CSV table of C-alpha atoms in Angstrom, one decimal:
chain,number,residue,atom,x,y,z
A,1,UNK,CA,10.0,7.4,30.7
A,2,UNK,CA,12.4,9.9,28.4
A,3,UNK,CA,12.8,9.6,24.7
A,4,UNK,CA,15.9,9.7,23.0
A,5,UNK,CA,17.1,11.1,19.8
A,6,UNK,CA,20.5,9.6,18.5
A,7,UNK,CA,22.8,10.8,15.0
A,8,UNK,CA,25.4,8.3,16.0
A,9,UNK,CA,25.3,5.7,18.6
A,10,UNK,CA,25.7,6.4,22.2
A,11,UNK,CA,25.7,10.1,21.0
A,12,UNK,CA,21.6,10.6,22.4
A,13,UNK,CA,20.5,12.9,24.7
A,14,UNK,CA,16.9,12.3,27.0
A,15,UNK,CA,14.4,14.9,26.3
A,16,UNK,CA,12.9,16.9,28.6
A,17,UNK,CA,9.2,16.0,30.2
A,18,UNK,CA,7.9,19.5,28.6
A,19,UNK,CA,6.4,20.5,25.1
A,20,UNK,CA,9.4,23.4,25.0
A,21,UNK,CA,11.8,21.2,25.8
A,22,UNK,CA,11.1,18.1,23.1
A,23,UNK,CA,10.3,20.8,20.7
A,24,UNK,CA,13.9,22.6,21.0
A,25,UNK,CA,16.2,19.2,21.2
A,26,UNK,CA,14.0,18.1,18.5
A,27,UNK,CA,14.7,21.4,16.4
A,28,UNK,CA,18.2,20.4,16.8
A,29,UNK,CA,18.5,17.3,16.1
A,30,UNK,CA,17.0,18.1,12.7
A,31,UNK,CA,19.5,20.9,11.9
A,32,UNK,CA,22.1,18.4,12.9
A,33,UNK,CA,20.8,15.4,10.3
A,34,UNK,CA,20.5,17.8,7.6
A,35,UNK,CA,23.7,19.6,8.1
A,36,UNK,CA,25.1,16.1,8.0
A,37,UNK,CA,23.2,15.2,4.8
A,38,UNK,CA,24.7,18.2,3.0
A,39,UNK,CA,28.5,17.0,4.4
A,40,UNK,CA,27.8,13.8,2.7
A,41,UNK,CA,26.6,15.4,-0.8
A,42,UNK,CA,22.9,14.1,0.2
A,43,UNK,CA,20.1,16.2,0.0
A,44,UNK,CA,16.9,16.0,-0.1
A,45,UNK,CA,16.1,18.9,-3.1
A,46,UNK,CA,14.6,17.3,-6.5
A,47,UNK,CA,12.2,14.7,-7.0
A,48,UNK,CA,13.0,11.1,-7.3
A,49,UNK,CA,12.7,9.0,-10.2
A,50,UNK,CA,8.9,7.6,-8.4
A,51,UNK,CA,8.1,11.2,-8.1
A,52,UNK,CA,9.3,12.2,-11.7
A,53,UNK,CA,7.1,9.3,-13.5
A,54,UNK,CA,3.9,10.5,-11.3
A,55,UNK,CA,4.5,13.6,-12.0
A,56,UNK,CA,5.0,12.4,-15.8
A,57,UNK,CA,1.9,10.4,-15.9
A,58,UNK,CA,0.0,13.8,-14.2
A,59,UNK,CA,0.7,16.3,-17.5
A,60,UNK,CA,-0.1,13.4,-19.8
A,61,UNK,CA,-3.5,12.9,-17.8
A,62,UNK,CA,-3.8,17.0,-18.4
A,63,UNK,CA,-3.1,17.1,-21.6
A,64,UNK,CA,-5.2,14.2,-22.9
A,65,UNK,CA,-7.8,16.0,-21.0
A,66,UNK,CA,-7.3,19.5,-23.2
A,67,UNK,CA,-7.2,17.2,-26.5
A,68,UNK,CA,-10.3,15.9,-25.3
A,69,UNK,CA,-12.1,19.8,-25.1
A,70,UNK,CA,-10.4,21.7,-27.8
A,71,UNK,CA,-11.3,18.8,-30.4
A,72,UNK,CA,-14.9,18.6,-28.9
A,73,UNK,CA,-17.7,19.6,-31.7
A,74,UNK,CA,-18.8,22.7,-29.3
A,75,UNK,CA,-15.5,24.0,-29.4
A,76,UNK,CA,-14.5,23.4,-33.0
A,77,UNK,CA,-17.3,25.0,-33.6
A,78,UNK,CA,-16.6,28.0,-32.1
A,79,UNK,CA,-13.2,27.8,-33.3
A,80,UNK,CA,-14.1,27.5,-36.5
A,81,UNK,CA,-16.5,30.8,-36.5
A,82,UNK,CA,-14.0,32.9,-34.9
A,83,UNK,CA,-12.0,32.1,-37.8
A,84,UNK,CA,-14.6,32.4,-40.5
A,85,UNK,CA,-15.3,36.1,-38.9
A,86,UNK,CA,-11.8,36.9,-38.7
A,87,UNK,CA,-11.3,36.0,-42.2
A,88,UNK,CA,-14.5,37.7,-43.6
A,89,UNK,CA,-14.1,40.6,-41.9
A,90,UNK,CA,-13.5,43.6,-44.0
């Protein structure tokens, strides 16, 4: 049994039994999808609009989380000295 990889019907080609073989024609057949995905104006560069609002969600998640530490009493606090001593300091 041979698989076969096909752009356009009828236009598939049986790959070879070895590792080499499959490896090469499959090699190929990429180039030739995405050189037909650039023809076309399609490419696959950029994020979708799912991948923008995960992403989106992500720095919000980040950025909660550093509100959450720089207004902690520890780190006030040691804001809040640094200042002091910077202000004091003669």
């Amino acid at each position: 049994m041979t698989a076969t990889i096909a752009i356009r019907p009828g236009a598939g080609s049986p790959l070879g039994r070895t590792p080499g073989e499959w490896r090469r024609k499959s090699r190929r057949a990429a180039g030739r999808v995405r050189r037909v995905a650039r023809r076309r104006g399609r490419s696959d560069a950029g994020m979708t609009t799912a991948e923008y609002a995960v992403g989106t969600l992500g720095a919000c998640a980040l950025a909660a989380g550093l509100y959450k530490v720089v207004t902690s009493a520890t780190i006030m606090g040691a804001l809040t000295e640094t200042l002091e001593r910077a202000l004091h300091a003669t």
